PDB file of C-alpha atoms in Angstrom:
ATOM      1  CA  UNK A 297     -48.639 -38.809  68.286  1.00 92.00           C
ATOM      2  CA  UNK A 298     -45.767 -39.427  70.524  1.00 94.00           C
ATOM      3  CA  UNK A 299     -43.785 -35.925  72.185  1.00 95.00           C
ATOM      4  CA  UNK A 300     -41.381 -36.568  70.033  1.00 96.00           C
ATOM      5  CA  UNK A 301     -44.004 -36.429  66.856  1.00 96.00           C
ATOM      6  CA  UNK A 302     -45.419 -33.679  68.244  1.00 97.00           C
ATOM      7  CA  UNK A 303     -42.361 -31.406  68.809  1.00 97.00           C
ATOM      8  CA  UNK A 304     -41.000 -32.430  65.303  1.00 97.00           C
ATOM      9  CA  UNK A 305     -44.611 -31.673  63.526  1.00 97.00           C
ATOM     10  CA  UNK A 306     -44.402 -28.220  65.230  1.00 97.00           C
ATOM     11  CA  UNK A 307     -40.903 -27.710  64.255  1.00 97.00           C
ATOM     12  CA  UNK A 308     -41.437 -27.622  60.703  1.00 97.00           C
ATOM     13  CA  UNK A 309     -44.554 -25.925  60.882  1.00 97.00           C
ATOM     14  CA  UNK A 310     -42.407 -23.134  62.735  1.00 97.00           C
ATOM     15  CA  UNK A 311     -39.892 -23.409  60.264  1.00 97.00           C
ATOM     16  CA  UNK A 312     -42.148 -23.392  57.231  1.00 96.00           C
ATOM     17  CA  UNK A 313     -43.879 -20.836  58.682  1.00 96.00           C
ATOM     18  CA  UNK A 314     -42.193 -18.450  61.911  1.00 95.00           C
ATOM     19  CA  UNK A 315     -45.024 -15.502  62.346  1.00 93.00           C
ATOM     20  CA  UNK A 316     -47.831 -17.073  60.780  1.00 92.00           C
ATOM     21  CA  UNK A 317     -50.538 -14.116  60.494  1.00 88.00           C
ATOM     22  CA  UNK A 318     -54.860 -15.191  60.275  1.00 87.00           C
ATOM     23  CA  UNK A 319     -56.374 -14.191  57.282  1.00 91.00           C
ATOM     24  CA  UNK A 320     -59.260 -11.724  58.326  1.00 94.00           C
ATOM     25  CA  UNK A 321     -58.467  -8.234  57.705  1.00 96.00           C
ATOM     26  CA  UNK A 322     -58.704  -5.889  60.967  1.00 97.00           C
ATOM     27  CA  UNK A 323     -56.706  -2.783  61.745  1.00 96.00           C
ATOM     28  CA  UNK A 324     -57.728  -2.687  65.390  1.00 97.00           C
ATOM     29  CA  UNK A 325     -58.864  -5.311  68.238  1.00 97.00           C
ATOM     30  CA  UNK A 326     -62.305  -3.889  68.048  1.00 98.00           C
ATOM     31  CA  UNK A 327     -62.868  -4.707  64.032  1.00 98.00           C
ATOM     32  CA  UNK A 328     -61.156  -8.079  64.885  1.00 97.00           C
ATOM     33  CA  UNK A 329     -63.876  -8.844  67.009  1.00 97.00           C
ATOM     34  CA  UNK A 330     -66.290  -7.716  64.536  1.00 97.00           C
ATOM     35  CA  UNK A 331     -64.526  -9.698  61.709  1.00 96.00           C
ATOM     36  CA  UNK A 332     -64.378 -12.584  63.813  1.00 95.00           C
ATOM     37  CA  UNK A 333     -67.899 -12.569  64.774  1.00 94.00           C
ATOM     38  CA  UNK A 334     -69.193 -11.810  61.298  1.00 95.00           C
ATOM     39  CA  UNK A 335     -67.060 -15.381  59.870  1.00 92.00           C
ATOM     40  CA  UNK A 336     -68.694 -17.790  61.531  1.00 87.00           C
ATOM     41  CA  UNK A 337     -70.601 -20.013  58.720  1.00 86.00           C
ATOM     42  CA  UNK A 338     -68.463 -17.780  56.272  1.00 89.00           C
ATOM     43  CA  UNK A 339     -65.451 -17.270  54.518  1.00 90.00           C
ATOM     44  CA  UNK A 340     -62.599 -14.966  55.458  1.00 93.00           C
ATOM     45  CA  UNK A 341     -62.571 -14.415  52.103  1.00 94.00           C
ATOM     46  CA  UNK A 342     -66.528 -12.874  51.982  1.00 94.00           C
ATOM     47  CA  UNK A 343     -65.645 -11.087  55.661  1.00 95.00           C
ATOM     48  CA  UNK A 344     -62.833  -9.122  54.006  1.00 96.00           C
ATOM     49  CA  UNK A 345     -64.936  -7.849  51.025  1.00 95.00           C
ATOM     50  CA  UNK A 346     -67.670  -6.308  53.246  1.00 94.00           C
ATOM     51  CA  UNK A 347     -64.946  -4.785  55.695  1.00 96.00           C
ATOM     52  CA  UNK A 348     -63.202  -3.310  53.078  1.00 95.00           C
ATOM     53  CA  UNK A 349     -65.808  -0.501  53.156  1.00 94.00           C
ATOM     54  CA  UNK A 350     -67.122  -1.154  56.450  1.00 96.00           C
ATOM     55  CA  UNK A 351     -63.997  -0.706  58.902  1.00 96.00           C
ATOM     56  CA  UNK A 352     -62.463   2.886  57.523  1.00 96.00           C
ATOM     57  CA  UNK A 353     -66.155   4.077  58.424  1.00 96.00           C
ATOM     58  CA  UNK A 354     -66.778   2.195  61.728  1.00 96.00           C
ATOM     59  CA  UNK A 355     -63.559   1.294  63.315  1.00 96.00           C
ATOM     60  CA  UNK A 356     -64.931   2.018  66.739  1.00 97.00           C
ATOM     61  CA  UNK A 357     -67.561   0.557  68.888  1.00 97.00           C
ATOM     62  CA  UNK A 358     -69.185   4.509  68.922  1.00 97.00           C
ATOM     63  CA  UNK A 359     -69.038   4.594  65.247  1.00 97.00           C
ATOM     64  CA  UNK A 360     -70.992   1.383  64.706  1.00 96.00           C
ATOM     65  CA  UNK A 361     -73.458   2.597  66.866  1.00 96.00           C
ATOM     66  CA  UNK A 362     -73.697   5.947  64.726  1.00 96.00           C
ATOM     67  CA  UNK A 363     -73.987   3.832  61.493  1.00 95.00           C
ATOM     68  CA  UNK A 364     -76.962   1.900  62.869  1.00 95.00           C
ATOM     69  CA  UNK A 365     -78.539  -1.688  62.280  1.00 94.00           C
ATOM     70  CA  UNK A 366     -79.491  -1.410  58.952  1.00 95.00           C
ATOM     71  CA  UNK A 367     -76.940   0.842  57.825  1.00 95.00           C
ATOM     72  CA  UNK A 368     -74.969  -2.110  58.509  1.00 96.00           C
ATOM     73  CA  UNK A 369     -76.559  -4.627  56.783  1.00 96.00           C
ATOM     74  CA  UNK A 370     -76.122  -2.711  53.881  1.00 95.00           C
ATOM     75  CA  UNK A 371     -72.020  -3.303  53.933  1.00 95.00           C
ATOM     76  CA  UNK A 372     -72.482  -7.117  55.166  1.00 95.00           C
ATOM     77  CA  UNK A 373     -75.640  -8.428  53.572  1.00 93.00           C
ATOM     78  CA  UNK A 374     -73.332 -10.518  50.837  1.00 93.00           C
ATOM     79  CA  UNK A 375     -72.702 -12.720  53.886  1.00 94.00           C
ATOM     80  CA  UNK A 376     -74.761 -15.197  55.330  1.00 87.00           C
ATOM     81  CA  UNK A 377     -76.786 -14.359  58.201  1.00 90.00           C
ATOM     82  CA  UNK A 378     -76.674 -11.091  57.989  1.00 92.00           C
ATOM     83  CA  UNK A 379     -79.289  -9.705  59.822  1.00 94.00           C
ATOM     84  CA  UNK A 380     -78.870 -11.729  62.959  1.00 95.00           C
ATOM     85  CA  UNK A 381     -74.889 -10.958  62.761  1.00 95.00           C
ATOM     86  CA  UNK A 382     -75.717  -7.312  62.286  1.00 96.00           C
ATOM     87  CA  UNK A 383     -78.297  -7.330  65.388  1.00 96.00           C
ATOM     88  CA  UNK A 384     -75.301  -8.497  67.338  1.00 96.00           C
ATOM     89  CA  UNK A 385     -72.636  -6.381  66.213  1.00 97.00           C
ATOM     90  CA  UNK A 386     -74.897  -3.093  67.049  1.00 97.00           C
ATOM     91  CA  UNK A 387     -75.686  -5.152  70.865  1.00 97.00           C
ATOM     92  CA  UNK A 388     -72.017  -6.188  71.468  1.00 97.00           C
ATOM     93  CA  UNK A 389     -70.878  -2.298  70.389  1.00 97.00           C
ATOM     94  CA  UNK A 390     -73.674  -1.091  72.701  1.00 97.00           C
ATOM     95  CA  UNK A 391     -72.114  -3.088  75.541  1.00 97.00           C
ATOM     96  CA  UNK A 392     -68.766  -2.848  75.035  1.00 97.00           C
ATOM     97  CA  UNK A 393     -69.152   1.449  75.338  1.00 97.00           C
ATOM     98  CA  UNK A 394     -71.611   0.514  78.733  1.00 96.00           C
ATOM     99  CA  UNK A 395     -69.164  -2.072  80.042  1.00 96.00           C
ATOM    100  CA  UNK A 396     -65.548  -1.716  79.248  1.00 97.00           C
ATOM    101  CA  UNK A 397     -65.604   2.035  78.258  1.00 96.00           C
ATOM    102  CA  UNK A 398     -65.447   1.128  74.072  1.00 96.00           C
ATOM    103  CA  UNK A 399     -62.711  -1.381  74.657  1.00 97.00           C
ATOM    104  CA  UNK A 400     -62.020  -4.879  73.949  1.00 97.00           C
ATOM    105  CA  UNK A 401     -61.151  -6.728  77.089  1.00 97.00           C
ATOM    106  CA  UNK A 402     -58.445  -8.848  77.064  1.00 97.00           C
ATOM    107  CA  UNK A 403     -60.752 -11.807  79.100  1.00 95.00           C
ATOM    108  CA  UNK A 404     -62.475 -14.650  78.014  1.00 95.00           C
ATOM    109  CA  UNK A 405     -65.744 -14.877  80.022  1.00 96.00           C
ATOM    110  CA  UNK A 406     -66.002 -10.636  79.331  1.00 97.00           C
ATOM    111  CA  UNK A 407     -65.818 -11.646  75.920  1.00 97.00           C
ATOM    112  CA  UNK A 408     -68.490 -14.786  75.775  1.00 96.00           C
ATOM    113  CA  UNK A 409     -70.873 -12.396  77.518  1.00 96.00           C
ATOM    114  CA  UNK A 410     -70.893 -10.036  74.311  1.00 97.00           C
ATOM    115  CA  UNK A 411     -73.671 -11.159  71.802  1.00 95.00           C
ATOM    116  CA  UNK A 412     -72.357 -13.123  69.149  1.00 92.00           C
ATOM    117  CA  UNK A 413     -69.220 -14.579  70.880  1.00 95.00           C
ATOM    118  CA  UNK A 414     -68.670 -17.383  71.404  1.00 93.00           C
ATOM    119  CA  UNK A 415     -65.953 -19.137  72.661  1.00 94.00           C
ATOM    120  CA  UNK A 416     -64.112 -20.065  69.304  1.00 93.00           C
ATOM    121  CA  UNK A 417     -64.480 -16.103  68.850  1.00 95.00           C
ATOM    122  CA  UNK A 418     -63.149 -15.315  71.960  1.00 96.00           C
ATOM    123  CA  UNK A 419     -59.981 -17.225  71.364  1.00 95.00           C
ATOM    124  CA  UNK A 420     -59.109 -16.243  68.400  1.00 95.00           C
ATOM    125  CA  UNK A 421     -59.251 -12.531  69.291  1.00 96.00           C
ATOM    126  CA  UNK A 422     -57.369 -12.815  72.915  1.00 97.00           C
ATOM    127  CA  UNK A 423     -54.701 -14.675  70.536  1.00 95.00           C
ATOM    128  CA  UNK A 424     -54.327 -12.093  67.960  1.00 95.00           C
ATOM    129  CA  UNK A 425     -55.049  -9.192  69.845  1.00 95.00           C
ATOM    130  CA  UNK A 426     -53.687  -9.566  72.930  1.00 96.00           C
ATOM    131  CA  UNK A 427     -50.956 -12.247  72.263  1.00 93.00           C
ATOM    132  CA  UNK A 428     -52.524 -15.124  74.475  1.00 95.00           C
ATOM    133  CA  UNK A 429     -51.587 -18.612  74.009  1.00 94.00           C
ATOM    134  CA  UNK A 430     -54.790 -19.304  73.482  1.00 94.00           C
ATOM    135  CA  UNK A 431     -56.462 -22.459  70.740  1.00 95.00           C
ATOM    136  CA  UNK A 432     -59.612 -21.304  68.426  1.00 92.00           C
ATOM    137  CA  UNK A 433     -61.006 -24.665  67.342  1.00 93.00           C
ATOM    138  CA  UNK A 434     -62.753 -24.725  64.338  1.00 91.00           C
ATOM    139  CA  UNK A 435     -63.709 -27.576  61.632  1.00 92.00           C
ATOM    140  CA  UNK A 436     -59.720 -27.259  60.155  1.00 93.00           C
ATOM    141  CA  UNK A 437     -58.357 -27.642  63.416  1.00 95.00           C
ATOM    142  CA  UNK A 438     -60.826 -30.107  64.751  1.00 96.00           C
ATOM    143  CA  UNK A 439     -59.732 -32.244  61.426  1.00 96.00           C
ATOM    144  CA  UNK A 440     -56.419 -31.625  61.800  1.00 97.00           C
ATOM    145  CA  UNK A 441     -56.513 -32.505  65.259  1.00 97.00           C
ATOM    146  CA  UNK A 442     -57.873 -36.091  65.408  1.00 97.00           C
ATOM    147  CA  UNK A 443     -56.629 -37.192  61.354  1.00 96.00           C
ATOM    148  CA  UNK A 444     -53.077 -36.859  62.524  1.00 96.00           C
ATOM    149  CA  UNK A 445     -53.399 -38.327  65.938  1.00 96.00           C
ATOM    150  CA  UNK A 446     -52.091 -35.150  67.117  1.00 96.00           C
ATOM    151  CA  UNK A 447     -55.167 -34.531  69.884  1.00 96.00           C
ATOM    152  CA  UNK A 448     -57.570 -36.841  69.113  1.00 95.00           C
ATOM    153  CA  UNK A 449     -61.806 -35.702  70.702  1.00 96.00           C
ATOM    154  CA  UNK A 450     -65.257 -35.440  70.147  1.00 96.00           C
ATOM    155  CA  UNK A 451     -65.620 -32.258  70.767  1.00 96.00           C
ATOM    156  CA  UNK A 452     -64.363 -28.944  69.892  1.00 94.00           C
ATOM    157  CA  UNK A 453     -63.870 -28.458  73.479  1.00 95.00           C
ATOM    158  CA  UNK A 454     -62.125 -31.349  73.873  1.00 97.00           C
ATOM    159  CA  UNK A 455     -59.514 -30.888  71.372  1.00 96.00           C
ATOM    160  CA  UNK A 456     -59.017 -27.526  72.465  1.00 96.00           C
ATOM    161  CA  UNK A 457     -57.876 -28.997  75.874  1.00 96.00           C
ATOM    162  CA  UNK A 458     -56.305 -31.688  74.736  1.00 97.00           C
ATOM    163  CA  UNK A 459     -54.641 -29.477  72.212  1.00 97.00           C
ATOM    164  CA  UNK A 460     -53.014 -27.098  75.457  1.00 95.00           C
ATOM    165  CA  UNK A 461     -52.390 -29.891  76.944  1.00 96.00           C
ATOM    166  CA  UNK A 462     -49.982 -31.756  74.950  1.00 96.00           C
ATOM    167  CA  UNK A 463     -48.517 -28.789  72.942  1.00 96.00           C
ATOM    168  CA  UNK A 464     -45.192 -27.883  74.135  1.00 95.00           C
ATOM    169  CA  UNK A 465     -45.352 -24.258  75.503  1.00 94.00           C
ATOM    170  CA  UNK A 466     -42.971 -22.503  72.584  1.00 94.00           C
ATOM    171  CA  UNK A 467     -45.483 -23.229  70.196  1.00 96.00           C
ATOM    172  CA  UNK A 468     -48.457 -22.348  71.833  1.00 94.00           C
ATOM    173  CA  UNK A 469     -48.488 -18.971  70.857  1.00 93.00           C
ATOM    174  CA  UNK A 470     -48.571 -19.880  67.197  1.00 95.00           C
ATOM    175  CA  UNK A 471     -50.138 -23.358  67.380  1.00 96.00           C
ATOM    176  CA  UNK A 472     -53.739 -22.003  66.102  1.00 92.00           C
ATOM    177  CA  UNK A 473     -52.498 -20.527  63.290  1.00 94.00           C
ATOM    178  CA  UNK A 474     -50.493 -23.129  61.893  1.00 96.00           C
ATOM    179  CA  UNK A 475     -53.111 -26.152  62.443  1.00 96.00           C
ATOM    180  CA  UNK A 476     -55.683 -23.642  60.966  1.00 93.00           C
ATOM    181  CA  UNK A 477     -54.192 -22.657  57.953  1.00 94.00           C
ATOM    182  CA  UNK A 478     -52.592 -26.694  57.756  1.00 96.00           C
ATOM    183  CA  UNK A 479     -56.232 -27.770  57.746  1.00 95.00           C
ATOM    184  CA  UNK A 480     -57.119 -24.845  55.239  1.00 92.00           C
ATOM    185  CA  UNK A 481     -54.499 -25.866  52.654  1.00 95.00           C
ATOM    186  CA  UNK A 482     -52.854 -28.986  52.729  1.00 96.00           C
ATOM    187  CA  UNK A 483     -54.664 -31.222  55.184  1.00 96.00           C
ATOM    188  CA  UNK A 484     -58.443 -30.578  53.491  1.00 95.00           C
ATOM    189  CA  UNK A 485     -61.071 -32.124  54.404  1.00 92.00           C
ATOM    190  CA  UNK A 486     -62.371 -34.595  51.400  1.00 90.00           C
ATOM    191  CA  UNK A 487     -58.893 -35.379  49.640  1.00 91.00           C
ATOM    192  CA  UNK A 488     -55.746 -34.123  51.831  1.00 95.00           C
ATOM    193  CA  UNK A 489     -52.178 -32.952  49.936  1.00 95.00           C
ATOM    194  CA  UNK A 490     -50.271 -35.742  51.719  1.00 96.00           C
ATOM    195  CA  UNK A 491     -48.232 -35.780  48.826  1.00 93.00           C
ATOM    196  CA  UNK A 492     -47.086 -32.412  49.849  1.00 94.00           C
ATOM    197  CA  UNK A 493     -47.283 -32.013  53.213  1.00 96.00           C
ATOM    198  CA  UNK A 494     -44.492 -31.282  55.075  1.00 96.00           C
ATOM    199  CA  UNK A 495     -45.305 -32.915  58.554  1.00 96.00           C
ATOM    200  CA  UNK A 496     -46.648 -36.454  56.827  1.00 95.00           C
ATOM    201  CA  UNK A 497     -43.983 -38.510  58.648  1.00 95.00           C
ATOM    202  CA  UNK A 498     -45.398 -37.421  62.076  1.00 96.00           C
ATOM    203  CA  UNK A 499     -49.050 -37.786  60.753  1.00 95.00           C
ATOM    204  CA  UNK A 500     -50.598 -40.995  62.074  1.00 94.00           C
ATOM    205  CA  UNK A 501     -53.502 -40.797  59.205  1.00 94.00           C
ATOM    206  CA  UNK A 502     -52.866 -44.154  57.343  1.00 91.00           C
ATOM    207  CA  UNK A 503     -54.795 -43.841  54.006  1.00 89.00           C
ATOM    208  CA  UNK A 504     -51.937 -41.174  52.415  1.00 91.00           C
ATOM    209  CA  UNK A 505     -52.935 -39.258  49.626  1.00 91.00           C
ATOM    210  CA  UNK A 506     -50.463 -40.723  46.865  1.00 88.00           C
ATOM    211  CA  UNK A 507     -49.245 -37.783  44.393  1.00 85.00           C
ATOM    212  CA  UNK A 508     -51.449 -37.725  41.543  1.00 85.00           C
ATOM    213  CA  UNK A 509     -48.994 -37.234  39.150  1.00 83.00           C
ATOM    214  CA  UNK A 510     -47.237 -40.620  40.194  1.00 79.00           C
ATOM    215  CA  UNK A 511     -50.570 -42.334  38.976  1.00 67.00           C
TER     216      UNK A 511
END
């Protein structure tokens, strides 16, 4: 995409879309982390049933701890991977009491050195929770990313840099959410929505998805 593409596609995702919100449920930066950490290879949708219960009983780092490992696994075992997620979530509350005194920090590398987090984790929580401009890339965003031209790379790593890179700095903040959620939706990975997408005209992708009820 060309800068002008790339502010227009951003514009209407903006306008669509002003204070686009992820879809994990978390009342505090701590359970983000843990929601975060418990998606990967799952649905928000699965991550949001087991916190339902989970969270008003272990909202803290301390309270995990007092729950335990297998009291755990008892709230998140409908997910997959359960038992090495909930060795990690007991570790990473372990640490974060030893090392930050029960607090998230707000840094990437403190983050990637908690069990479990990685750095598609660590983005998405310095993002949410602390309001950094930061760019989770995961398989809708790495889609999005090289179908419309917008950052075209091999690797999640390099769209992400690519992706800061070329995305003017008022939409940083937001950017994330709005490819994510774009990918999630409308821009889907066997058959996209062209038909109904509301950024097509800046999308470089040249097999369109007519409307199916034009057929």
């Amino acid at each position: 995409m060309t800068k002008a593409d790339i502010e227009g596609f951003f514009t209407r995702l903006q306008n669509a879309n002003p204070e686009p919100v992820g879809e994990l449920n978390y009342v505090n930066p701590y359970t983000l982390l843990v929601a975060v950490a418990l998606s990967a290879q799952a649905t928000d949708v699965s991550v949001n049933k087991a916190t339902e219960k989970l969270f008003p009983i272990a909202d803290t780092p301390e309270k995990m701890l007092a729950l335990g490992e297998d009291g755990l696994k008892q709230h998140i075992k409908t997910i997959g991977l359960f038992n090495s997620k909930a060795k990690n979530v007991i570790e990473m509350s372990r640490l974060l009491i030893e090392r930050h005194g029960g607090e998230v920090p707000a840094d990437r590398l403190a983050l990637e050195a908690l069990p479990g987090v990685g750095r598609k984790t660590a983005n998405v929580v310095l993002n949410i929770a602390f309001g950094q401009p930061t760019i989770a890339v995961d398989t809708h965003l790495f889609r999005v990313s090289n179908r419309t031209g917008l950052a075209p790379g091999k690797t999640p790593l390099a769209v992400e840099l690519a992706l800061e890179k070329r995305i003017p700095k008022p939409y940083l903040r937001h950017a994330h959410h709005w490819l994510i959620l774009h990918g999630r939706y409308i821009c889907k990975a066997r058959k996209p929505d062209c038909w109904r997408c509301i950024v097509s005209e800046f999308c470089k992708f040249k097999e369109k998805t007519p409307d199916p009820a034009l057929r």
